[in-house]
JSON list of C-alpha atoms in Angstrom, two decimals:
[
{"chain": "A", "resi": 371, "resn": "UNK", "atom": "CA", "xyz": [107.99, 88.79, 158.14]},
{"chain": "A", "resi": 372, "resn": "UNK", "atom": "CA", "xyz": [105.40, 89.65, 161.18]},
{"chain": "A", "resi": 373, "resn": "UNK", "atom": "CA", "xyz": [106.48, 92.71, 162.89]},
{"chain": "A", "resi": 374, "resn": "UNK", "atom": "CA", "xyz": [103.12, 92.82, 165.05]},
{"chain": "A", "resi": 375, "resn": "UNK", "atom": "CA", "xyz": [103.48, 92.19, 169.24]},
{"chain": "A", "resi": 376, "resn": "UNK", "atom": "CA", "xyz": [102.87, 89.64, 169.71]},
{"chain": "A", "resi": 377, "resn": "UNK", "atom": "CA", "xyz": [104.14, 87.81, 166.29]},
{"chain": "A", "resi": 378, "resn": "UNK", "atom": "CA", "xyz": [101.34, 86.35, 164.16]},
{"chain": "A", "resi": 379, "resn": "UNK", "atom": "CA", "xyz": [101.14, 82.36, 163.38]},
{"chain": "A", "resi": 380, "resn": "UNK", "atom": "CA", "xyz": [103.64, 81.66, 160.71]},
{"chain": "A", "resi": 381, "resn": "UNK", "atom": "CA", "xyz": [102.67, 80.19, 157.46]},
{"chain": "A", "resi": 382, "resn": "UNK", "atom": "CA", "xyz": [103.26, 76.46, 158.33]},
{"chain": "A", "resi": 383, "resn": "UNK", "atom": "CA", "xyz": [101.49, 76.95, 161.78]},
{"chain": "A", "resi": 384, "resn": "UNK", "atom": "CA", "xyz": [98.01, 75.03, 162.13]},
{"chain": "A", "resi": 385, "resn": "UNK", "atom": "CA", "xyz": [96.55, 78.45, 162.71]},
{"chain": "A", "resi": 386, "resn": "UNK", "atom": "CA", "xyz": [98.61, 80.66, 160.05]},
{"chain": "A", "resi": 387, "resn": "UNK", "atom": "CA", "xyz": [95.16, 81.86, 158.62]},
{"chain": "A", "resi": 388, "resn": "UNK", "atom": "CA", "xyz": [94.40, 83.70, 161.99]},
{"chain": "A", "resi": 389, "resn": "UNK", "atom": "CA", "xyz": [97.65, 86.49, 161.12]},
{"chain": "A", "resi": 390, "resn": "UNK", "atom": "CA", "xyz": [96.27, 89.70, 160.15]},
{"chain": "A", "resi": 391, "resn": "UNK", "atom": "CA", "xyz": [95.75, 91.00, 157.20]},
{"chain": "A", "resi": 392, "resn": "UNK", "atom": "CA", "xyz": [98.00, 93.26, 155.60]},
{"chain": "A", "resi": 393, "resn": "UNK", "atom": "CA", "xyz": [96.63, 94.39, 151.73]},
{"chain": "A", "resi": 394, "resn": "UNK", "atom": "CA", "xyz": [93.08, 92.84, 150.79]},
{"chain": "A", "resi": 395, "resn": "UNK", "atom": "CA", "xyz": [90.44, 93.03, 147.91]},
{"chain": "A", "resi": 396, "resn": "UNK", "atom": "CA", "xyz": [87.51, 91.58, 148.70]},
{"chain": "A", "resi": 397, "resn": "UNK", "atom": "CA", "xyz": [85.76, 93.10, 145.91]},
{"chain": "A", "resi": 398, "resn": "UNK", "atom": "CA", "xyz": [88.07, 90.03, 144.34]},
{"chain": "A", "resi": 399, "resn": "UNK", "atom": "CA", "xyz": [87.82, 87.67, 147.31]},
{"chain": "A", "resi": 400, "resn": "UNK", "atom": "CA", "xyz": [91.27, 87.06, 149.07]},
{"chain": "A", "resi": 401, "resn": "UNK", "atom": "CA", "xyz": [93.09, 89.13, 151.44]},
{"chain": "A", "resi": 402, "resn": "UNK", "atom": "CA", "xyz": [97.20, 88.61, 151.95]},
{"chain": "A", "resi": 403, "resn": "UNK", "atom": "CA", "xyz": [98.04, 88.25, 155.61]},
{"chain": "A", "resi": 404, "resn": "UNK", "atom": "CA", "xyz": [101.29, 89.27, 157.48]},
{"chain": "A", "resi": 405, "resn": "UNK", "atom": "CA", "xyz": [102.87, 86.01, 157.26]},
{"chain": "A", "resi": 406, "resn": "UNK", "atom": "CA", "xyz": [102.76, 85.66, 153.36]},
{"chain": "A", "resi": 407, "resn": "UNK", "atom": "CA", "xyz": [99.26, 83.91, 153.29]},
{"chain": "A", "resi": 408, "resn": "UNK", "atom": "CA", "xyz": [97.04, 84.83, 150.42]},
{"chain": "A", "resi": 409, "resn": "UNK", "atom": "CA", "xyz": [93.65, 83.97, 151.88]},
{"chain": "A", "resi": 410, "resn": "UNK", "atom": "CA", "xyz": [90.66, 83.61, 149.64]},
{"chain": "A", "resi": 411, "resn": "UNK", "atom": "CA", "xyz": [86.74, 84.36, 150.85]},
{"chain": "A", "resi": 412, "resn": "UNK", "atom": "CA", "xyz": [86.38, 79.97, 150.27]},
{"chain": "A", "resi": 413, "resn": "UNK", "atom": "CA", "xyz": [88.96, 79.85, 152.79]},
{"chain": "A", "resi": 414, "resn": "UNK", "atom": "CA", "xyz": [91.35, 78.52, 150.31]},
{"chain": "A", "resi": 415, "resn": "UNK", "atom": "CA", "xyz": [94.83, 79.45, 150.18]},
{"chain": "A", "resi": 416, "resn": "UNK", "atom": "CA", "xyz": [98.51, 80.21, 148.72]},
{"chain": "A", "resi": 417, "resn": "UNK", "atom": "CA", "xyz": [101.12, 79.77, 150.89]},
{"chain": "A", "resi": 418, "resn": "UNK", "atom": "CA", "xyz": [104.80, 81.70, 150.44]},
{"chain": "A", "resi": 419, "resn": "UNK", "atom": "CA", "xyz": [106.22, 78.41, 149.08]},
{"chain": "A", "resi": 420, "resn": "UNK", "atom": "CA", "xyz": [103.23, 78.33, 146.66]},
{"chain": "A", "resi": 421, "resn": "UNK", "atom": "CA", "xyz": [101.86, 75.30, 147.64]},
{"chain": "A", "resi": 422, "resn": "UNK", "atom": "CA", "xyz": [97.73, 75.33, 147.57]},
{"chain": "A", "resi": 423, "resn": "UNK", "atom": "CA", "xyz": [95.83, 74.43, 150.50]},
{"chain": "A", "resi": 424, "resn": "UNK", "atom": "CA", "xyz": [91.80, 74.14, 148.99]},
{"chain": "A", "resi": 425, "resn": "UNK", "atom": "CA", "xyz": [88.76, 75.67, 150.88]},
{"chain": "A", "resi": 426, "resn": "UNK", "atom": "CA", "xyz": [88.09, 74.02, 154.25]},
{"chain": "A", "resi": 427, "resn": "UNK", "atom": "CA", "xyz": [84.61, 75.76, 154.61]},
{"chain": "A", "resi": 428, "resn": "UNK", "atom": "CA", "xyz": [81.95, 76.30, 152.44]},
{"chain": "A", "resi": 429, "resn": "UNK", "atom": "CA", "xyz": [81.67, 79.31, 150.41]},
{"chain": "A", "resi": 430, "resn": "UNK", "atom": "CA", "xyz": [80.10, 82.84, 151.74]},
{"chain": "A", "resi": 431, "resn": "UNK", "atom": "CA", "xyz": [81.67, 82.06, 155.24]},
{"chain": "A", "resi": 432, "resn": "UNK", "atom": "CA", "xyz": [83.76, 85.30, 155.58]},
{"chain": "A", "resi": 433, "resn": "UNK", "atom": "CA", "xyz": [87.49, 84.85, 156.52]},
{"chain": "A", "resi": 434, "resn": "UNK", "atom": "CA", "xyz": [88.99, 85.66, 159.75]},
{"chain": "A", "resi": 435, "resn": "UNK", "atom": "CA", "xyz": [91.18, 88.61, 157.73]},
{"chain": "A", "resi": 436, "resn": "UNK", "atom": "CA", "xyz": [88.35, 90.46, 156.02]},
{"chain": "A", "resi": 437, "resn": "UNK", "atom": "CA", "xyz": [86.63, 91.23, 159.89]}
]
């Protein structure tokens, strides 16, 4: 799905959140990253399968994708 040089972490990689981000809203607090990621501003997430992975910071800590 990453066509970035060089690739992003894939969705099941420890590090998936650190892809960039390709569409976001952070008016609405999540941002969907190249590797199918839909990151949330709580640092919780959606994964392609659709599995949810809760937040593992606390709230207000801004995401890696909305920088």
């Amino acid at each position: 799905m990453c066509h970035h040089r060089p690739e992003c972490p894939g969705a099941r990689c420890p590090d998936g959140q650190a892809a960039r981000s390709v569409a976001g809203h952070p008016e609405q607090g999540w941002w969907l990253l190249c590797n199918g990621i839909v990151l949330f501003e709580d640092t919780g997430q959606i994964l392609p399968d659709g599995r949810i992975i809760g937040p593992q910071r606390h709230a207000g800590i801004v995401p890696e994708a909305a920088r």
